[in-house]
């Protein structure tokens, strides 16, 4: 069913795959009025042919069709490297839709949202005009892994640096501090992000040296600019370094050396399976607390962090994983998880920071939930040291 013969703007071509011709007609009518060139089909093979020949900018794919499996269709689209915007629709419940669209995103498709049936014209129009998630446009894959030797020599040559991301109070926007995030400036490959080398550093005995360098740089920067203020510096600490009994002492000495009070330092710890010795972990974390450091459980809600750990370890803050925060504006499920985590933190009298806040709506949503602190691109990106200072001084009301 071709709705228009002449091709207009290549950025507004919509192709619909749904077994219900009435649904197809309705979607086409709404989209055409919204300025789209539209085509629809009930057949998967014709759909893929049109994707190849007509090159639509937008696709709407029905998840449940008698002869075609929508998940399979999305998988095939992802494998073909399709870069258009995808909207997933179905009459099934929202959770199924969200699961399918998440799988599609994780396979690299640019999913702009889900369209539960029945839908309103307004909902469809808003999805058609919505930008896909930034994460998915950032070029997935194609990363050559870095080797332990490369990282060891980068550490020896001091090629690592630290960027700083601000953290604010949700209700007032007041800056309470910065989180330090390591960066590797490689002479040929440019900036390498920590997701590409932290795990490798942990596995190859390089994490202790990396952590020492990051602490030194972060504390030096903080001491040079923020002594005597009420700001805090948050530093990520791999649980692997907790296995070293000397670490609490080393960290304390580094603070003394730079003249930074432990109460101005927050250690962010992601709980992982590598917390092999729970008793030792408990001891080290307790030592840090006794010395006056703040402890934050990072990435709460994913992986290994659990209620049990939260209750038995002496954390003063938790951070809701950005996975739930970034998707809150489009996922009811994420909203509920964020609400539950904030409720839990409040019940335990812990501060709770949402990371990955990318828009105004999400900040307001978190604020309404009772979340205490926020971080994210909407507030400020991780920045090189001097830019972070500039950002702070430009900020009204600081
Ligand atoms: P993390 O501690 O959960 O840090 C948050 C990550 O989310 C950072 O990625 C940050 O750049 C990114 N981010 C912040 N706001 C937003 C947002 O609004 N949207 C999106 N899409 N992303 C946002 P980054 O810097 O690549 O760091 C990745 C992870 O690497 C960190 O996750 C942390 O676990 C680890 N890491 C970073 N620096 C260090 C370090 O010095 N030591 C250790 N052990 N781990 C580190
Ligand atoms: Ca962190
Ligand atoms: Ca995180």
Short mmCIF file of C-alpha atoms and ligand atoms in Angstrom, two decimals:
data_model
loop_
_atom_site.label_atom_id
_atom_site.label_comp_id
_atom_site.label_asym_id
_atom_site.label_seq_id
_atom_site.Cartn_x
_atom_site.Cartn_y
_atom_site.Cartn_z
CA UNK A 1 0.00 0.00 0.00
CA UNK A 2 1.86 3.10 -1.19
CA UNK A 3 0.26 6.28 0.08
CA UNK A 4 2.22 8.73 -2.03
CA UNK A 5 3.94 8.35 -5.35
CA UNK A 6 6.45 11.15 -5.32
CA UNK A 7 9.24 10.98 -2.80
CA UNK A 8 9.66 14.02 -0.60
CA UNK A 9 12.22 14.51 2.13
CA UNK A 10 14.29 11.38 2.82
CA UNK A 11 14.15 12.22 6.54
CA UNK A 12 10.37 11.76 6.69
CA UNK A 13 9.68 8.39 5.10
CA UNK A 14 7.68 6.02 7.23
CA UNK A 15 7.30 2.31 6.57
CA UNK A 16 4.81 0.30 8.65
CA UNK A 17 4.74 -3.47 9.14
CA UNK A 18 1.50 -4.67 10.72
CA UNK A 19 -0.77 -7.57 9.85
CA UNK A 20 -3.88 -5.48 10.43
CA UNK A 21 -4.69 -3.42 7.32
CA UNK A 22 -6.89 -1.09 9.37
CA UNK A 23 -4.05 -0.29 11.72
CA UNK A 24 -1.82 0.32 8.72
CA UNK A 25 -4.34 2.69 7.19
CA UNK A 26 -4.79 4.60 10.46
CA UNK A 27 -1.07 5.00 11.05
CA UNK A 28 -0.52 6.09 7.45
CA UNK A 29 -3.29 8.69 7.64
CA UNK A 30 -1.95 10.21 10.87
CA UNK A 31 1.66 10.17 9.67
CA UNK A 32 0.77 11.64 6.28
CA UNK A 33 -0.97 14.53 8.01
CA UNK A 34 2.18 14.97 10.12
CA UNK A 35 4.16 15.48 6.90
CA UNK A 36 5.44 11.95 6.31
CA UNK A 37 5.71 10.00 3.12
CA UNK A 38 4.16 6.68 4.09
CA UNK A 39 4.07 3.06 3.00
CA UNK A 40 2.76 0.00 4.77
CA UNK A 41 2.81 -3.73 4.30
CA UNK A 42 1.50 -6.84 6.01
CA UNK A 43 4.34 -9.04 4.72
CA UNK A 44 7.78 -9.34 6.28
CA UNK A 45 9.53 -10.08 2.99
CA UNK A 46 8.00 -7.04 1.29
CA UNK A 47 8.94 -5.03 4.36
CA UNK A 48 12.63 -5.92 4.06
CA UNK A 49 12.53 -5.28 0.32
CA UNK A 50 11.10 -1.79 0.94
CA UNK A 51 13.64 -1.11 3.68
CA UNK A 52 16.38 -1.82 1.14
CA UNK A 53 14.86 -0.07 -1.89
CA UNK A 54 12.92 2.85 -0.47
CA UNK A 55 15.23 3.56 2.51
CA UNK A 56 12.65 4.78 5.00
CA UNK A 57 13.82 7.08 7.81
CA UNK A 58 11.23 5.69 10.23
CA UNK A 59 9.87 2.18 10.80
CA UNK A 60 6.90 1.02 12.83
CA UNK A 61 7.04 -2.70 13.54
CA UNK A 62 4.22 -4.73 15.04
CA UNK A 63 5.53 -7.23 17.55
CA UNK A 64 2.84 -9.87 17.15
CA UNK A 65 1.89 -11.05 13.68
CA UNK A 66 0.44 -14.41 12.70
CA UNK A 67 3.28 -15.58 10.49
CA UNK A 68 6.11 -13.32 11.48
CA UNK A 69 7.82 -13.00 14.81
CA UNK A 70 8.34 -9.27 15.51
CA UNK A 71 11.35 -9.97 17.72
CA UNK A 72 12.89 -11.90 14.85
CA UNK A 73 12.15 -9.00 12.48
CA UNK A 74 13.85 -6.53 14.81
CA UNK A 75 16.80 -8.87 15.18
CA UNK A 76 17.17 -9.14 11.40
CA UNK A 77 16.94 -5.37 11.05
CA UNK A 78 19.67 -4.92 13.66
CA UNK A 79 21.90 -7.45 11.92
CA UNK A 80 21.52 -5.52 8.67
CA UNK A 81 22.91 -2.48 10.48
CA UNK A 82 19.71 -0.50 9.87
CA UNK A 83 20.15 3.10 11.04
CA UNK A 84 16.60 4.43 10.72
CA UNK A 85 14.38 5.26 13.67
CA UNK A 86 12.30 2.35 14.92
CA UNK A 87 9.01 2.41 16.82
CA UNK A 88 7.77 -0.89 18.23
CA UNK A 89 4.03 -1.42 18.53
CA UNK A 90 1.67 -4.13 19.76
CA UNK A 91 -1.53 -4.80 21.65
CA UNK A 92 0.43 -6.75 24.25
CA UNK A 93 1.16 -5.23 27.63
CA UNK A 94 3.68 -2.45 28.07
CA UNK A 95 6.23 -4.69 29.77
CA UNK A 96 6.48 -6.99 26.76
CA UNK A 97 6.83 -3.99 24.48
CA UNK A 98 9.52 -2.48 26.65
CA UNK A 99 11.43 -5.77 26.81
CA UNK A 100 11.31 -6.13 23.03
CA UNK A 101 12.40 -2.57 22.41
CA UNK A 102 15.22 -2.90 24.93
CA UNK A 103 16.47 -6.01 23.17
CA UNK A 104 16.34 -4.10 19.89
CA UNK A 105 18.28 -1.18 21.38
CA UNK A 106 20.88 -3.49 22.80
CA UNK A 107 21.31 -4.96 19.34
CA UNK A 108 22.10 -1.46 18.08
CA UNK A 109 18.77 -0.25 16.64
CA UNK A 110 17.72 3.37 17.18
CA UNK A 111 14.44 2.83 18.98
CA UNK A 112 12.60 6.09 19.61
CA UNK A 113 9.86 4.48 21.68
CA UNK A 114 7.00 2.05 21.98
CA UNK A 115 3.44 2.48 20.81
CA UNK A 116 0.98 0.38 22.82
CA UNK A 117 -2.32 -0.24 21.01
CA UNK A 118 -4.80 1.36 21.09
CA UNK A 119 -2.95 4.64 20.62
CA UNK A 120 -3.93 8.25 20.12
CA UNK A 121 -2.86 10.31 17.10
CA UNK A 122 -0.99 12.61 19.48
CA UNK A 123 1.08 9.74 20.89
CA UNK A 124 2.01 8.57 17.41
CA UNK A 125 2.91 12.09 16.28
CA UNK A 126 5.11 12.66 19.31
CA UNK A 127 6.99 9.41 18.68
CA UNK A 128 7.52 10.30 15.04
CA UNK A 129 9.10 13.58 15.99
CA UNK A 130 11.15 12.30 18.88
CA UNK A 131 14.92 12.04 18.63
CA UNK A 132 16.32 8.59 19.26
CA UNK A 133 18.41 8.03 22.34
CA UNK A 134 21.88 9.59 22.21
CA UNK A 135 23.44 6.38 23.47
CA UNK A 136 22.46 4.59 20.31
CA UNK A 137 23.87 7.09 17.90
CA UNK A 138 27.28 7.08 19.51
CA UNK A 139 28.62 4.30 17.32
CA UNK A 140 28.23 0.90 18.91
CA UNK A 141 31.07 -1.60 18.65
CA UNK A 142 34.09 -1.22 16.36
CA UNK A 143 36.43 -0.78 19.31
CA UNK A 144 39.80 -2.46 19.23
CA UNK A 145 40.44 -3.78 22.72
CA UNK A 146 43.34 -2.32 24.64
CA UNK A 147 45.98 -4.65 26.06
CA UNK A 148 47.44 -4.84 29.54
CA UNK A 149 50.84 -3.87 28.14
CA UNK A 150 49.41 -0.74 26.58
CA UNK A 151 47.77 0.28 29.84
CA UNK A 152 50.90 -0.53 31.87
CA UNK A 153 52.96 1.77 29.68
CA UNK A 154 50.25 4.45 29.78
CA UNK A 155 50.42 4.33 33.57
CA UNK A 156 54.23 4.53 33.50
CA UNK A 157 54.06 7.52 31.13
CA UNK A 158 51.26 9.19 33.09
CA UNK A 159 48.89 9.30 30.13
CA UNK A 160 45.82 9.06 32.33
CA UNK A 161 43.90 12.15 33.30
CA UNK A 162 40.69 12.84 35.16
CA UNK A 163 37.49 14.60 34.13
CA UNK A 164 35.03 16.00 36.65
CA UNK A 165 31.26 15.76 36.55
CA UNK A 166 29.21 18.01 38.85
CA UNK A 167 26.65 16.73 41.29
CA UNK A 168 23.78 18.94 42.48
CA UNK A 169 20.93 19.00 44.99
CA UNK A 170 17.77 18.03 43.10
CA UNK A 171 15.47 20.65 44.55
CA UNK A 172 17.78 23.69 44.43
CA UNK A 173 20.36 22.87 41.78
CA UNK A 174 23.11 23.82 44.24
CA UNK A 175 26.44 22.17 43.39
CA UNK A 176 27.62 19.85 46.16
CA UNK A 177 30.71 18.47 44.47
CA UNK A 178 32.25 16.61 41.57
CA UNK A 179 32.82 12.99 40.64
CA UNK A 180 36.19 12.17 39.14
CA UNK A 181 36.12 9.95 36.04
CA UNK A 182 39.34 8.64 34.59
CA UNK A 183 40.28 9.26 30.94
CA UNK A 184 43.15 7.88 28.92
CA UNK A 185 44.62 10.22 26.35
CA UNK A 186 46.22 7.85 23.89
CA UNK A 187 48.73 9.45 21.48
CA UNK A 188 47.27 7.67 18.41
CA UNK A 189 43.79 6.55 19.38
CA UNK A 190 42.69 9.71 21.12
CA UNK A 191 40.55 9.59 24.23
CA UNK A 192 39.83 6.12 25.58
CA UNK A 193 36.95 5.80 28.08
CA UNK A 194 37.13 3.77 31.30
CA UNK A 195 34.58 1.18 30.20
CA UNK A 196 37.31 -0.05 27.85
CA UNK A 197 40.04 -0.56 30.43
CA UNK A 198 38.86 -0.73 34.06
CA UNK A 199 37.89 -4.42 33.98
CA UNK A 200 41.08 -5.23 32.13
CA UNK A 201 43.08 -3.29 34.75
CA UNK A 202 41.34 -5.26 37.49
CA UNK A 203 42.20 -8.55 35.86
CA UNK A 204 45.83 -7.71 35.17
CA UNK A 205 46.99 -6.31 38.48
CA UNK A 206 46.99 -2.70 37.23
CA UNK A 207 44.00 -1.35 39.11
CA UNK A 208 45.91 -0.42 42.29
CA UNK A 209 48.35 1.81 40.39
CA UNK A 210 45.51 3.28 38.32
CA UNK A 211 43.51 4.04 41.46
CA UNK A 212 46.55 5.65 43.12
CA UNK A 213 47.12 7.94 40.15
CA UNK A 214 43.43 8.90 39.98
CA UNK A 215 43.32 9.65 43.72
CA UNK A 216 46.46 11.77 43.48
CA UNK A 217 45.21 13.81 40.53
CA UNK A 218 41.72 14.24 41.99
CA UNK A 219 42.89 15.21 45.47
CA UNK A 220 45.48 17.64 44.07
CA UNK A 221 42.85 19.36 41.90
CA UNK A 222 40.36 19.44 44.71
CA UNK A 223 42.88 20.78 47.24
CA UNK A 224 44.01 23.51 44.85
CA UNK A 225 40.48 24.80 44.37
CA UNK A 226 38.07 23.79 47.09
CA UNK A 227 39.77 23.63 50.48
CA UNK A 228 37.59 25.27 53.08
CA UNK A 229 34.43 24.95 50.96
CA UNK A 230 31.61 22.52 51.64
CA UNK A 231 32.10 20.74 48.30
CA UNK A 232 33.03 17.08 48.09
CA UNK A 233 35.06 15.04 45.66
CA UNK A 234 33.74 11.59 44.73
CA UNK A 235 36.25 9.02 43.52
CA UNK A 236 35.44 5.63 42.04
CA UNK A 237 37.09 2.74 43.79
CA UNK A 238 37.16 -0.76 42.39
CA UNK A 239 36.25 -3.44 44.93
CA UNK A 240 39.42 -5.21 43.80
CA UNK A 241 41.58 -2.65 45.60
CA UNK A 242 39.60 -3.32 48.76
CA UNK A 243 41.27 -6.70 48.87
CA UNK A 244 44.52 -4.88 49.69
CA UNK A 245 44.69 -4.37 53.43
CA UNK A 246 47.03 -1.38 52.98
CA UNK A 247 44.58 0.58 50.89
CA UNK A 248 42.61 2.37 53.63
CA UNK A 249 45.93 3.51 55.08
CA UNK A 250 47.24 4.64 51.71
CA UNK A 251 44.07 6.61 50.96
CA UNK A 252 44.22 8.30 54.34
CA UNK A 253 47.87 9.26 53.80
CA UNK A 254 47.08 10.65 50.34
CA UNK A 255 44.39 12.85 51.90
CA UNK A 256 46.80 14.04 54.58
CA UNK A 257 49.44 14.74 51.95
CA UNK A 258 47.03 16.95 49.99
CA UNK A 259 45.42 18.43 53.09
CA UNK A 260 41.93 17.18 52.19
CA UNK A 261 39.68 16.09 55.06
CA UNK A 262 38.19 12.58 54.63
CA UNK A 263 34.76 14.12 55.21
CA UNK A 264 35.21 15.91 51.87
CA UNK A 265 35.86 12.64 50.07
CA UNK A 266 33.24 10.14 48.90
CA UNK A 267 34.38 6.72 47.79
CA UNK A 268 32.06 5.26 45.16
CA UNK A 269 32.16 1.50 45.15
CA UNK A 270 30.44 -0.77 42.66
CA UNK A 271 29.68 -4.01 44.28
CA UNK A 272 30.73 -6.90 42.07
CA UNK A 273 31.33 -10.59 42.28
CA UNK A 274 34.92 -9.75 43.05
CA UNK A 275 33.90 -8.88 46.61
CA UNK A 276 34.94 -12.41 47.32
CA UNK A 277 35.64 -11.98 50.95
CA UNK A 278 32.59 -10.31 52.47
CA UNK A 279 34.08 -10.13 55.94
CA UNK A 280 37.24 -8.36 54.76
CA UNK A 281 35.13 -6.00 52.66
CA UNK A 282 33.00 -5.19 55.64
CA UNK A 283 36.12 -4.52 57.72
CA UNK A 284 37.76 -2.25 55.13
CA UNK A 285 34.60 -0.30 54.47
CA UNK A 286 34.05 0.15 58.16
CA UNK A 287 37.65 1.39 58.51
CA UNK A 288 36.97 4.00 55.85
CA UNK A 289 33.84 5.16 57.64
CA UNK A 290 35.66 5.37 60.96
CA UNK A 291 38.31 7.54 59.31
CA UNK A 292 35.49 9.87 58.23
CA UNK A 293 35.14 9.05 54.51
CA UNK A 294 31.72 8.99 52.86
CA UNK A 295 30.85 5.72 51.13
CA UNK A 296 28.57 5.41 48.18
CA UNK A 297 27.20 2.24 46.62
CA UNK A 298 27.42 2.81 42.87
CA UNK A 299 25.16 1.43 40.14
CA UNK A 300 22.49 0.41 42.59
CA UNK A 301 19.79 -1.67 40.98
CA UNK A 302 21.93 -3.63 38.56
CA UNK A 303 24.45 -6.38 38.90
CA UNK A 304 25.36 -7.62 42.29
CA UNK A 305 24.19 -4.84 44.53
CA UNK A 306 21.50 -6.22 46.74
CA UNK A 307 19.34 -5.27 49.66
CA UNK A 308 21.38 -7.49 51.91
CA UNK A 309 24.61 -5.70 51.00
CA UNK A 310 22.99 -2.35 51.41
CA UNK A 311 21.78 -3.20 54.87
CA UNK A 312 24.97 -4.77 56.17
CA UNK A 313 27.65 -2.53 54.66
CA UNK A 314 28.18 0.96 56.09
CA UNK A 315 27.21 3.06 53.05
CA UNK A 316 26.17 6.68 53.43
CA UNK A 317 24.80 7.14 49.93
CA UNK A 318 23.48 5.15 47.02
CA UNK A 319 23.50 5.94 43.35
CA UNK A 320 20.65 4.78 41.16
CA UNK A 321 22.14 3.26 38.07
CA UNK A 322 21.82 5.48 35.03
CA UNK A 323 20.14 2.68 33.13
CA UNK A 324 16.90 3.40 35.02
CA UNK A 325 17.33 7.17 35.04
CA UNK A 326 18.08 7.61 31.35
CA UNK A 327 15.03 5.61 30.37
CA UNK A 328 12.65 7.03 33.00
CA UNK A 329 10.98 9.44 30.60
CA UNK A 330 10.07 6.65 28.19
CA UNK A 331 9.66 3.62 30.44
CA UNK A 332 7.03 3.14 33.14
CA UNK A 333 9.07 0.19 34.38
CA UNK A 334 12.15 2.38 34.91
CA UNK A 335 10.04 4.99 36.68
CA UNK A 336 8.81 2.36 39.10
CA UNK A 337 12.30 1.05 39.79
CA UNK A 338 13.61 4.59 40.35
CA UNK A 339 10.71 5.24 42.73
CA UNK A 340 11.41 2.03 44.64
CA UNK A 341 15.14 2.78 44.99
CA UNK A 342 14.50 6.33 46.17
CA UNK A 343 11.90 5.02 48.65
CA UNK A 344 14.39 2.49 49.98
CA UNK A 345 17.14 5.10 50.36
CA UNK A 346 14.77 7.44 52.17
CA UNK A 347 13.64 4.65 54.48
CA UNK A 348 17.28 3.91 55.35
CA UNK A 349 18.09 7.64 55.69
CA UNK A 350 20.70 7.45 52.93
CA UNK A 351 21.36 10.17 50.41
CA UNK A 352 20.41 9.02 46.96
CA UNK A 353 21.96 10.31 43.75
CA UNK A 354 20.43 9.71 40.35
CA UNK A 355 23.08 9.56 37.65
CA UNK A 356 22.35 9.88 33.94
CA UNK A 357 19.83 12.74 34.17
CA UNK A 358 19.53 13.88 30.57
CA UNK A 359 16.49 16.14 30.55
CA UNK A 360 14.37 18.53 32.55
CA UNK A 361 11.44 16.15 32.84
CA UNK A 362 13.59 13.47 34.49
CA UNK A 363 15.10 15.95 36.96
CA UNK A 364 11.63 17.09 37.97
CA UNK A 365 10.39 13.51 38.18
CA UNK A 366 13.26 12.56 40.52
CA UNK A 367 12.77 15.67 42.59
CA UNK A 368 9.10 14.77 43.06
CA UNK A 369 10.09 11.25 44.13
CA UNK A 370 12.28 12.65 46.90
CA UNK A 371 15.65 11.88 45.30
CA UNK A 372 18.25 14.08 47.03
CA UNK A 373 20.99 14.51 44.40
CA UNK A 374 21.40 14.39 40.66
CA UNK A 375 24.11 14.08 38.05
CA UNK A 376 23.92 13.90 34.30
CA UNK A 377 24.41 15.54 30.95
CA UNK A 378 21.42 17.81 31.58
CA UNK A 379 23.27 19.33 34.54
CA UNK A 380 26.85 19.04 33.37
CA UNK A 381 29.01 16.60 31.46
CA UNK A 382 32.30 15.22 32.74
CA UNK A 383 34.78 18.04 31.99
CA UNK A 384 38.55 18.52 32.01
CA UNK A 385 39.72 20.19 35.26
CA UNK A 386 39.94 23.78 34.02
CA UNK A 387 36.61 23.59 32.16
CA UNK A 388 34.93 22.21 35.27
CA UNK A 389 36.17 25.25 37.23
CA UNK A 390 34.89 27.56 34.51
CA UNK A 391 31.54 25.74 34.49
CA UNK A 392 31.25 26.25 38.24
CA UNK A 393 32.07 29.93 38.16
CA UNK A 394 29.61 30.52 35.28
CA UNK A 395 26.82 28.80 37.14
CA UNK A 396 24.27 31.19 38.59
CA UNK A 397 23.91 30.86 42.36
CA UNK A 398 26.56 28.06 42.35
P1 LIG B 1 30.01 5.35 36.82
O1 LIG B 1 30.80 5.51 38.06
O2 LIG B 1 28.64 4.81 36.95
O3 LIG B 1 30.03 6.77 36.12
C1 LIG B 1 28.97 7.31 35.38
C2 LIG B 1 29.21 7.16 33.89
O4 LIG B 1 28.09 7.69 33.21
C3 LIG B 1 30.41 7.95 33.38
O5 LIG B 1 30.92 7.22 32.27
C4 LIG B 1 29.77 9.24 32.91
O6 LIG B 1 30.53 9.91 31.93
C5 LIG B 1 28.47 8.74 32.35
N1 LIG B 1 27.40 9.73 32.41
C6 LIG B 1 27.22 10.71 33.31
N2 LIG B 1 26.08 11.39 33.07
C7 LIG B 1 25.52 10.83 31.99
C8 LIG B 1 24.32 11.09 31.25
O7 LIG B 1 23.54 11.99 31.55
N3 LIG B 1 24.08 10.27 30.19
C9 LIG B 1 24.92 9.26 29.83
N4 LIG B 1 24.61 8.54 28.77
N5 LIG B 1 26.05 8.97 30.51
C10 LIG B 1 26.34 9.75 31.58
P2 LIG B 1 32.48 7.00 32.12
O8 LIG B 1 33.22 8.23 32.50
O9 LIG B 1 32.69 6.44 30.74
O10 LIG B 1 32.81 5.92 33.21
C11 LIG B 1 32.31 4.62 33.10
C12 LIG B 1 32.58 3.83 34.35
O11 LIG B 1 33.97 3.57 34.53
C13 LIG B 1 32.15 4.55 35.62
O12 LIG B 1 30.78 4.40 35.79
C14 LIG B 1 32.98 3.84 36.67
O13 LIG B 1 32.37 2.65 37.07
C15 LIG B 1 34.24 3.50 35.91
N6 LIG B 1 35.30 4.45 36.27
C16 LIG B 1 35.51 5.71 35.83
N7 LIG B 1 36.59 6.27 36.40
C17 LIG B 1 37.09 5.34 37.26
C18 LIG B 1 38.19 5.32 38.17
O14 LIG B 1 38.95 6.28 38.33
N8 LIG B 1 38.38 4.16 38.88
C19 LIG B 1 37.55 3.09 38.76
N9 LIG B 1 37.79 2.00 39.50
N10 LIG B 1 36.48 3.08 37.92
C20 LIG B 1 36.27 4.19 37.18
CA1 LIG B 2 30.60 6.39 40.00
CA1 LIG B 3 26.70 3.96 37.26
#
